[in-house]
Amino acid sequence: MTEPTHKRGLWATRMGFIMAASGSAVGLGNVWKFPYITGQNGGGAFVLVYLICIAVVGLPIMLSEFTLGRKTNLNPVGAFRQLKPGTPWVGIGFTGVLAGFLILSFYGVVGGWTLAYVYKALTHSLDQFANPADAGKFFGGFIANTGEVLFYHALFMGVTIAIVIKGVHAGIEKACDILMPTLVVMLVILMIRALTLDGAMEGLKFYLYPDFSKLSGHSILMAMGQAFFSLSLGMGAMITYGSYLPAKENLTSATLYVVLFDTLIALLMGLVIFPAVFAMGLKPTEGPGLVFSVLPAVFTGMPMGWVVSIIFFVLLAIAALTSAISLLEVVVAYFIDQRGWDRKKAVLTMGLIIFAIGIPSGLSFGVLADFKLFGRHFFDSVDNLTANYLLPIGGMLTAIFVGWVWGTKEAHKEIERHETTFHWAAYWEFVVRYIAPVAVAIVFFAKYFPAK
Ligand code: PHE
């Protein structure tokens, strides 16, 4: 069943849409994951490969998703159903809604950690570690604490629900309009602080000088997966956000802005982390703990460390929140458009269920640490299923769908519906049909190749 457009929300301004879509893209993927995998994969050369992936996979798929959304004014399931009713392609939409549901279940847990760290920063718990090992132990102790983890998880989901319930314009757009510029200002302050530390240069060199001898085949595959996750692609988040666009919107320039913005934030984040880590004599290869356990050690040794620690964790929480909003919105849009639920019922019901499903993920570092599914604890299982299977498959099929099934000709018509000239049409058609599906297939099968 397809609903008339007027029942659905619309973005009020072009800027509001770009802020919301950038808010979805800029998240833990940029602030937490990008620095630590860059650190683990040798720095500069990895960054270069990541940028190539953004251009040949991220850009075309993002435009495809926006186009599908604006053409149909529907959630992912409705979008595929309207264009090819009764075909298995509708399954891409269902996979997307399921992915949104599952990603948010563990994303909400990490979102809770960020809120907890804002509180801990404010109360001076994060700027007085004697050494990095102590900061790591502190983090380990925190994520194993059932009561604390659940409390902040619930708080984070509560804030997400409160924003999404207000709807597309009054909730999501308004929140992102304020939060995204705040995030940029905080990032710039942090960058200035990091770059003016003694010894910052060594970090810059690691980050910016491409040393190709450090690049393995496996790093290339990781760079591609990261491009996907960071741009919120492969599950219909951008279809959903595109569905609230008025017809006059220029999709190609919106795509360029969002991709540029997301990439810029990730790159700036590197300019914060690596100078700081090197200046404090720490290693960039720490892994997932880089942000939560290495940075507090950095703050401890840094002039103005207390203020910097607060700014950093507020920034991390904002980034997580604007992405969580988009994850919930995908699920909610499905229940509103396809099932005829009202927004309030959809947000409350789904928000609570997603919170409940996230509880075992939240407890995976404490009481449920020994509960394993196929050798992984719950958090890792959900993370792995979504990031390594559902998103790549969804992205590859979306590219194939737009490139070959619905067809670039129809898509092109939609892109130019309102007197927009699509300047890079030839590039887009080529990458969406040939390069993106093949490249993503390689990522997907990556795990069958031996990692270095
Ligand atoms: N892009 C978000 C981040 O970088 C994560 C995300 C993935 C959000 C998929 C929505 C959909 O953290």
Coordinates of C-alpha atoms and ligand atoms in Angstrom, one line a residue:
M1 CA 0.0 0.0 0.0
T2 CA 1.4 3.4 -0.9
E3 CA 0.4 6.5 1.0
P4 CA -0.2 9.9 -0.5
T5 CA 2.8 12.2 0.0
H6 CA 1.0 14.8 2.0
K7 CA 0.7 12.6 5.0
R8 CA 4.5 12.4 5.2
G9 CA 6.9 15.0 6.4
L10 CA 9.0 17.1 4.2
W11 CA 12.3 18.9 4.8
A12 CA 11.6 22.6 5.2
T13 CA 14.9 23.8 3.7
R14 CA 17.6 22.6 1.5
M15 CA 20.1 23.3 4.2
G16 CA 18.0 21.3 6.7
F17 CA 18.1 18.3 4.4
I18 CA 21.8 18.5 3.9
M19 CA 22.4 18.8 7.7
A20 CA 20.1 15.8 8.4
A21 CA 21.7 13.6 5.8
S22 CA 25.2 14.7 6.9
G23 CA 24.1 14.0 10.5
S24 CA 23.2 10.5 9.5
A25 CA 26.6 10.0 7.7
V26 CA 28.8 11.7 10.3
G27 CA 28.7 9.4 13.3
L28 CA 30.8 6.9 15.3
G29 CA 32.1 5.7 11.9
N30 CA 33.9 9.0 11.4
V31 CA 34.9 9.9 15.0
W32 CA 35.6 6.6 16.5
K33 CA 36.2 4.0 13.7
F34 CA 38.0 6.0 11.0
P35 CA 40.9 7.0 13.3
Y36 CA 41.4 3.6 14.8
I37 CA 41.4 1.7 11.6
T38 CA 43.6 4.3 9.9
G39 CA 46.0 3.8 12.8
Q40 CA 45.9 0.1 12.5
N41 CA 46.3 0.1 8.7
G42 CA 49.4 2.3 8.5
G43 CA 48.1 5.8 8.0
G44 CA 48.5 7.9 4.8
A45 CA 48.3 5.2 2.2
F46 CA 45.1 3.8 3.8
V47 CA 43.5 7.3 3.8
L48 CA 44.2 7.6 0.1
V49 CA 42.5 4.2 -0.7
Y50 CA 39.6 5.3 1.5
L51 CA 39.2 8.4 -0.6
I52 CA 39.2 6.4 -3.8
C53 CA 36.5 4.1 -2.4
I54 CA 34.4 7.2 -1.5
A55 CA 34.6 8.4 -5.1
V56 CA 33.9 5.2 -7.0
V57 CA 31.5 3.4 -4.6
G58 CA 30.1 5.9 -2.1
L59 CA 29.3 8.8 -4.4
P60 CA 27.3 6.8 -7.0
I61 CA 25.4 4.7 -4.4
M62 CA 24.5 7.8 -2.4
L63 CA 23.0 9.5 -5.5
S64 CA 21.2 6.3 -6.3
E65 CA 19.6 6.1 -2.9
F66 CA 18.5 9.8 -2.9
T67 CA 17.0 9.3 -6.3
L68 CA 15.0 6.2 -5.3
G69 CA 13.7 8.1 -2.3
R70 CA 12.6 11.2 -4.1
K71 CA 11.1 9.4 -7.0
T72 CA 8.8 7.3 -4.8
N73 CA 8.5 9.4 -1.6
L74 CA 8.6 6.2 0.3
N75 CA 10.6 4.1 2.8
P76 CA 13.0 1.5 1.4
V77 CA 10.4 -1.3 1.1
G78 CA 7.8 1.0 -0.5
A79 CA 10.4 2.4 -2.8
F80 CA 11.4 -0.9 -4.4
R81 CA 7.8 -2.1 -4.3
Q82 CA 6.6 0.9 -6.2
L83 CA 9.2 0.6 -9.0
K84 CA 9.2 -3.2 -9.4
P85 CA 6.1 -4.5 -7.6
G86 CA 5.9 -8.2 -6.7
T87 CA 9.6 -8.9 -7.6
P88 CA 12.3 -10.2 -5.3
W89 CA 13.9 -6.7 -5.5
V90 CA 11.5 -5.6 -2.7
G91 CA 13.7 -7.8 -0.5
I92 CA 16.4 -5.2 -0.6
G93 CA 14.0 -2.8 1.1
F94 CA 13.2 -5.4 3.8
T95 CA 16.9 -6.1 4.3
G96 CA 17.5 -2.4 4.8
V97 CA 14.8 -2.0 7.4
L98 CA 16.1 -5.1 9.2
A99 CA 19.6 -3.7 9.1
G100 CA 18.5 -0.3 10.5
F101 CA 16.8 -2.2 13.3
L102 CA 19.8 -4.3 14.1
I103 CA 22.5 -1.6 13.7
L104 CA 20.6 0.7 16.1
S105 CA 20.4 -2.1 18.7
F106 CA 24.2 -2.0 19.2
Y107 CA 24.8 1.6 18.0
G108 CA 22.5 2.7 20.9
V109 CA 24.8 0.9 23.3
V110 CA 27.9 2.8 22.1
G111 CA 25.8 5.9 22.1
G112 CA 25.2 5.3 25.7
W113 CA 28.9 5.0 26.3
T114 CA 29.4 8.4 24.8
L115 CA 26.9 10.0 27.1
A116 CA 28.5 8.3 30.1
Y117 CA 31.8 9.7 29.0
V118 CA 30.4 13.2 28.8
Y119 CA 29.4 12.8 32.4
K120 CA 32.7 11.3 33.4
A121 CA 34.6 14.1 31.6
L122 CA 32.5 16.8 33.4
T123 CA 33.2 15.2 36.8
H124 CA 36.9 15.1 36.2
S125 CA 37.2 11.3 35.9
L126 CA 38.9 11.4 32.5
D127 CA 41.8 13.7 33.0
Q128 CA 43.7 12.2 35.7
F129 CA 45.2 8.9 34.6
A130 CA 48.7 8.0 35.6
N131 CA 49.3 6.1 32.4
P132 CA 47.3 4.8 29.3
A133 CA 46.9 1.4 30.9
D134 CA 44.9 2.9 33.7
A135 CA 42.6 4.7 31.2
G136 CA 42.1 1.3 29.5
K137 CA 41.3 -0.4 32.7
F138 CA 38.8 2.4 33.6
F139 CA 37.0 1.9 30.3
G140 CA 37.0 -1.9 30.7
G141 CA 35.5 -1.5 34.1
F142 CA 32.8 0.8 32.9
I143 CA 31.6 -1.3 30.0
A144 CA 31.4 -4.3 32.3
N145 CA 29.1 -2.5 34.8
T146 CA 25.6 -3.7 34.0
G147 CA 23.7 -1.0 35.8
E148 CA 25.7 1.9 34.4
V149 CA 25.7 0.6 30.8
L150 CA 22.0 -0.1 30.8
F151 CA 21.2 3.3 32.3
Y152 CA 23.1 5.2 29.7
H153 CA 21.9 3.0 26.9
A154 CA 18.3 3.7 27.9
L155 CA 19.1 7.4 28.2
F156 CA 20.6 7.5 24.7
M157 CA 17.6 5.6 23.2
G158 CA 15.3 7.9 25.1
V159 CA 16.8 11.0 23.5
T160 CA 16.7 9.4 20.0
I161 CA 13.1 8.5 20.5
A162 CA 12.2 12.0 21.8
I163 CA 13.6 13.6 18.6
V164 CA 12.2 11.2 16.1
I165 CA 8.7 11.3 17.6
K166 CA 8.5 15.0 16.7
G167 CA 8.8 14.1 13.1
V168 CA 10.9 15.0 10.1
H169 CA 10.9 18.7 10.2
A170 CA 10.2 19.7 13.9
G171 CA 12.3 16.9 15.2
I172 CA 15.1 15.6 13.0
E173 CA 15.7 18.7 10.9
K174 CA 15.7 21.1 13.8
A175 CA 18.0 19.0 15.9
C176 CA 20.5 18.5 13.1
D177 CA 20.4 22.2 12.2
I178 CA 21.8 22.9 15.7
L179 CA 23.9 19.9 16.3
M180 CA 25.9 19.7 13.1
P181 CA 27.3 23.2 13.2
T182 CA 28.1 22.7 16.9
L183 CA 30.0 19.5 16.0
V184 CA 32.1 21.4 13.4
V185 CA 33.0 24.2 15.8
M186 CA 34.1 21.7 18.4
L187 CA 36.1 19.7 15.9
V188 CA 38.0 22.9 14.8
I189 CA 38.7 23.8 18.4
L190 CA 40.1 20.3 19.1
M191 CA 42.1 20.4 15.9
I192 CA 43.8 23.6 16.8
R193 CA 44.6 22.3 20.3
A194 CA 46.0 19.0 18.9
L195 CA 48.1 20.7 16.1
T196 CA 49.7 23.1 18.5
L197 CA 51.0 20.4 20.9
D198 CA 54.7 19.8 20.9
G199 CA 55.5 16.8 18.8
A200 CA 52.3 17.0 16.7
M201 CA 54.4 16.9 13.4
E202 CA 55.2 13.2 13.8
G203 CA 51.5 12.4 14.0
L204 CA 50.9 14.5 10.9
K205 CA 53.5 12.6 9.0
F206 CA 52.1 9.2 9.9
Y207 CA 48.7 10.4 8.9
L208 CA 49.4 12.3 5.7
Y209 CA 52.5 10.7 4.2
P210 CA 51.4 7.7 2.1
D211 CA 53.8 4.8 2.8
F212 CA 52.5 2.1 0.4
S213 CA 54.6 -0.6 1.8
K214 CA 52.3 -0.6 4.8
L215 CA 49.2 -1.3 2.7
S216 CA 48.0 -4.9 2.6
G217 CA 45.2 -6.3 0.4
H218 CA 43.1 -6.6 3.6
S219 CA 43.5 -2.9 4.3
I220 CA 42.0 -2.1 0.9
L221 CA 39.0 -4.1 1.7
M222 CA 38.6 -2.5 5.1
A223 CA 38.8 1.0 3.5
M224 CA 35.8 0.0 1.3
G225 CA 33.7 -1.3 4.1
Q226 CA 34.4 1.8 6.0
A227 CA 33.3 4.0 3.1
F228 CA 30.0 2.2 3.2
F229 CA 29.3 2.4 6.9
S230 CA 30.5 6.0 7.1
L231 CA 28.2 7.3 4.4
S232 CA 25.2 5.4 5.8
L233 CA 24.8 3.4 2.6
G234 CA 23.3 0.0 1.8
M235 CA 20.3 0.0 4.0
G236 CA 18.0 2.7 2.7
A237 CA 18.8 5.4 5.2
M238 CA 19.4 7.8 2.3
I239 CA 16.4 6.4 0.4
T240 CA 14.3 7.4 3.5
Y241 CA 15.9 10.8 3.8
G242 CA 15.6 11.4 0.1
S243 CA 11.9 10.5 0.3
Y244 CA 11.2 13.7 2.3
L245 CA 12.7 15.9 -0.4
P246 CA 10.6 18.3 -2.4
A247 CA 10.7 17.7 -6.2
K248 CA 12.7 20.9 -6.9
E249 CA 15.7 19.8 -4.9
N250 CA 18.9 19.3 -6.8
L251 CA 20.0 15.8 -6.0
T252 CA 23.5 15.8 -7.5
S253 CA 24.7 18.8 -5.6
A254 CA 23.1 17.5 -2.4
T255 CA 25.0 14.3 -2.9
L256 CA 28.3 16.1 -3.4
Y257 CA 27.8 18.2 -0.2
V258 CA 26.9 15.2 2.0
V259 CA 29.8 13.1 0.7
L260 CA 32.3 16.0 1.0
F261 CA 31.0 16.9 4.5
D262 CA 31.3 13.3 5.8
T263 CA 34.8 12.9 4.3
L264 CA 35.9 16.2 5.6
I265 CA 34.8 15.3 9.2
A266 CA 36.6 12.0 9.0
L267 CA 39.8 13.7 7.7
L268 CA 39.7 16.4 10.4
M269 CA 39.2 13.8 13.0
G270 CA 42.5 12.3 11.9
L271 CA 44.1 15.7 12.3
V272 CA 42.9 15.7 15.9
I273 CA 43.8 12.2 16.9
F274 CA 47.2 11.5 15.3
P275 CA 49.0 14.6 16.4
A276 CA 47.6 14.1 20.0
V277 CA 48.5 10.4 20.1
F278 CA 52.1 11.0 18.8
A279 CA 52.7 14.1 20.9
M280 CA 51.9 12.1 24.0
G281 CA 54.2 9.3 22.9
L282 CA 51.4 6.8 22.4
K283 CA 50.9 4.3 19.6
P284 CA 48.3 4.8 16.8
T285 CA 47.6 1.0 16.6
E286 CA 45.6 0.7 19.7
G287 CA 42.4 -0.5 17.9
P288 CA 38.8 0.1 19.0
G289 CA 39.9 1.5 22.4
L290 CA 41.7 4.4 20.7
V291 CA 39.0 6.9 21.4
F292 CA 37.7 5.7 24.8
S293 CA 40.9 4.5 26.4
V294 CA 43.8 6.2 24.7
L295 CA 42.4 9.7 24.4
P296 CA 41.6 10.1 28.1
A297 CA 45.3 9.3 28.7
V298 CA 46.1 12.0 26.1
F299 CA 43.9 14.5 27.9
T300 CA 45.5 13.8 31.2
G301 CA 48.9 14.9 29.9
M302 CA 47.7 17.8 27.9
P303 CA 47.3 21.5 28.9
M304 CA 43.6 22.3 29.2
G305 CA 42.9 18.6 29.2
W306 CA 39.7 18.8 31.2
V307 CA 38.0 21.2 28.8
V308 CA 39.3 19.3 25.8
S309 CA 37.9 16.0 27.2
I310 CA 34.5 17.5 27.6
I311 CA 34.4 19.0 24.1
F312 CA 35.6 15.7 22.6
F313 CA 33.0 13.5 24.2
V314 CA 30.1 16.0 23.6
L315 CA 31.2 15.9 20.0
L316 CA 31.2 12.1 19.9
A317 CA 27.7 12.0 21.5
I318 CA 26.3 14.5 19.0
A319 CA 27.7 12.5 16.1
A320 CA 26.3 9.3 17.5
L321 CA 22.9 10.8 18.1
T322 CA 22.3 12.3 14.6
S323 CA 23.1 8.9 13.1
A324 CA 20.9 7.0 15.5
I325 CA 18.1 9.3 14.6
S326 CA 18.4 8.2 10.9
L327 CA 18.5 4.5 11.8
L328 CA 15.3 4.8 13.8
E329 CA 13.7 6.8 11.1
V330 CA 14.1 4.1 8.5
V331 CA 12.3 1.6 10.7
V332 CA 9.6 4.1 11.6
A333 CA 9.0 5.2 8.0
Y334 CA 8.4 1.6 7.1
F335 CA 5.7 1.2 9.7
I336 CA 4.1 4.5 8.9
D337 CA 4.1 4.1 5.1
Q338 CA 3.5 0.4 4.7
R339 CA 1.5 -0.5 7.8
G340 CA -0.4 2.7 8.3
W341 CA 0.8 3.2 11.9
D342 CA 0.9 6.7 13.3
R343 CA 4.3 8.2 14.0
K344 CA 3.9 8.1 17.8
K345 CA 3.0 4.5 17.9
A346 CA 5.8 3.5 15.4
V347 CA 8.5 5.5 17.2
L348 CA 7.6 4.3 20.7
T349 CA 7.0 0.6 19.8
M350 CA 10.0 0.2 17.6
G351 CA 12.3 2.4 19.8
L352 CA 11.5 0.2 22.8
I353 CA 11.9 -3.1 21.0
I354 CA 15.2 -2.0 19.6
F355 CA 16.3 -0.9 23.0
A356 CA 15.3 -4.4 24.4
I357 CA 17.1 -6.2 21.6
G358 CA 20.2 -4.1 22.3
I359 CA 20.4 -5.1 26.0
P360 CA 22.3 -8.3 25.3
S361 CA 24.8 -6.3 23.2
G362 CA 25.2 -3.9 26.1
L363 CA 25.9 -6.7 28.5
S364 CA 28.4 -8.4 26.1
F365 CA 31.4 -6.8 27.8
G366 CA 30.2 -7.8 31.3
V367 CA 27.8 -10.5 32.5
L368 CA 27.2 -11.9 29.0
A369 CA 30.9 -11.9 28.0
D370 CA 30.9 -15.7 27.9
F371 CA 27.7 -16.1 26.0
K372 CA 28.8 -16.8 22.4
L373 CA 27.1 -17.3 19.1
F374 CA 29.4 -18.9 16.6
G375 CA 32.4 -17.8 18.6
R376 CA 31.4 -14.2 19.0
H377 CA 29.7 -12.4 21.8
F378 CA 26.3 -10.8 21.1
F379 CA 27.6 -7.3 20.3
D380 CA 30.1 -8.6 17.8
S381 CA 27.6 -10.9 16.2
V382 CA 25.1 -8.1 15.5
D383 CA 27.9 -5.8 14.4
N384 CA 29.4 -8.4 12.1
L385 CA 26.0 -9.5 10.6
T386 CA 25.1 -5.9 9.7
A387 CA 28.3 -4.2 8.7
N388 CA 29.9 -7.2 6.9
Y389 CA 26.8 -8.8 5.3
L390 CA 23.6 -6.7 5.2
L391 CA 25.2 -3.3 4.2
P392 CA 27.5 -4.6 1.5
I393 CA 24.8 -6.9 0.0
G394 CA 22.2 -4.1 0.2
G395 CA 24.6 -1.6 -1.4
M396 CA 25.6 -3.9 -4.2
L397 CA 22.0 -4.8 -5.0
T398 CA 20.9 -1.2 -4.9
A399 CA 23.6 -0.3 -7.5
I400 CA 22.5 -3.2 -9.7
F401 CA 18.9 -2.2 -9.3
V402 CA 19.4 1.4 -10.3
G403 CA 22.1 0.6 -12.9
W404 CA 20.3 -2.3 -14.6
V405 CA 16.8 -3.1 -13.4
W406 CA 15.1 0.2 -12.9
G407 CA 17.7 1.6 -15.2
T408 CA 20.0 4.6 -15.3
K409 CA 17.8 6.1 -17.9
E410 CA 14.8 6.4 -15.6
A411 CA 17.0 7.4 -12.7
H412 CA 18.5 10.1 -14.9
K413 CA 15.1 11.4 -15.7
E414 CA 14.2 11.7 -12.0
I415 CA 17.5 13.4 -11.3
E416 CA 16.8 16.0 -14.0
R417 CA 13.1 16.3 -13.2
H418 CA 13.3 19.9 -12.2
E419 CA 15.5 21.5 -14.7
T420 CA 18.7 20.4 -13.0
T421 CA 21.5 19.7 -15.4
F422 CA 23.3 16.5 -14.3
H423 CA 26.9 17.4 -15.1
W424 CA 28.6 14.2 -14.1
A425 CA 26.0 11.8 -15.6
A426 CA 28.4 9.9 -17.7
Y427 CA 30.7 9.2 -14.7
W428 CA 27.8 8.2 -12.5
E429 CA 26.3 5.8 -15.0
F430 CA 29.6 4.1 -15.6
V431 CA 30.4 3.6 -11.9
V432 CA 27.0 2.7 -10.8
R433 CA 26.6 0.0 -13.4
Y434 CA 30.1 -1.5 -13.5
I435 CA 32.5 -0.3 -10.8
A436 CA 30.3 -0.1 -7.7
P437 CA 28.7 -3.6 -7.9
V438 CA 32.0 -5.3 -8.7
A439 CA 33.9 -3.4 -6.0
V440 CA 31.3 -4.2 -3.3
A441 CA 31.2 -7.8 -4.4
I442 CA 34.9 -7.9 -3.7
V443 CA 34.4 -6.5 -0.2
F444 CA 31.7 -9.0 0.5
F445 CA 33.8 -12.0 -0.6
A446 CA 36.9 -10.5 1.1
K447 CA 36.6 -12.8 4.1
Y448 CA 37.2 -15.8 1.9
F449 CA 40.6 -14.4 1.0
P450 CA 43.2 -14.9 3.5
A451 CA 43.9 -11.7 5.5
K452 CA 47.5 -10.7 5.6
Ligands
PHE1 N1 27.1 6.5 9.0 C1 27.0 6.3 10.4 C2 28.4 6.5 11.1 O1 29.3 6.8 10.5 C3 26.5 4.9 10.7 C4 25.2 4.6 10.0 C5 25.2 3.5 9.1 C6 24.1 5.3 10.1 C7 24.1 3.2 8.3 C8 23.0 5.0 9.3 C9 23.0 3.9 8.5 O2 28.5 6.3 12.3

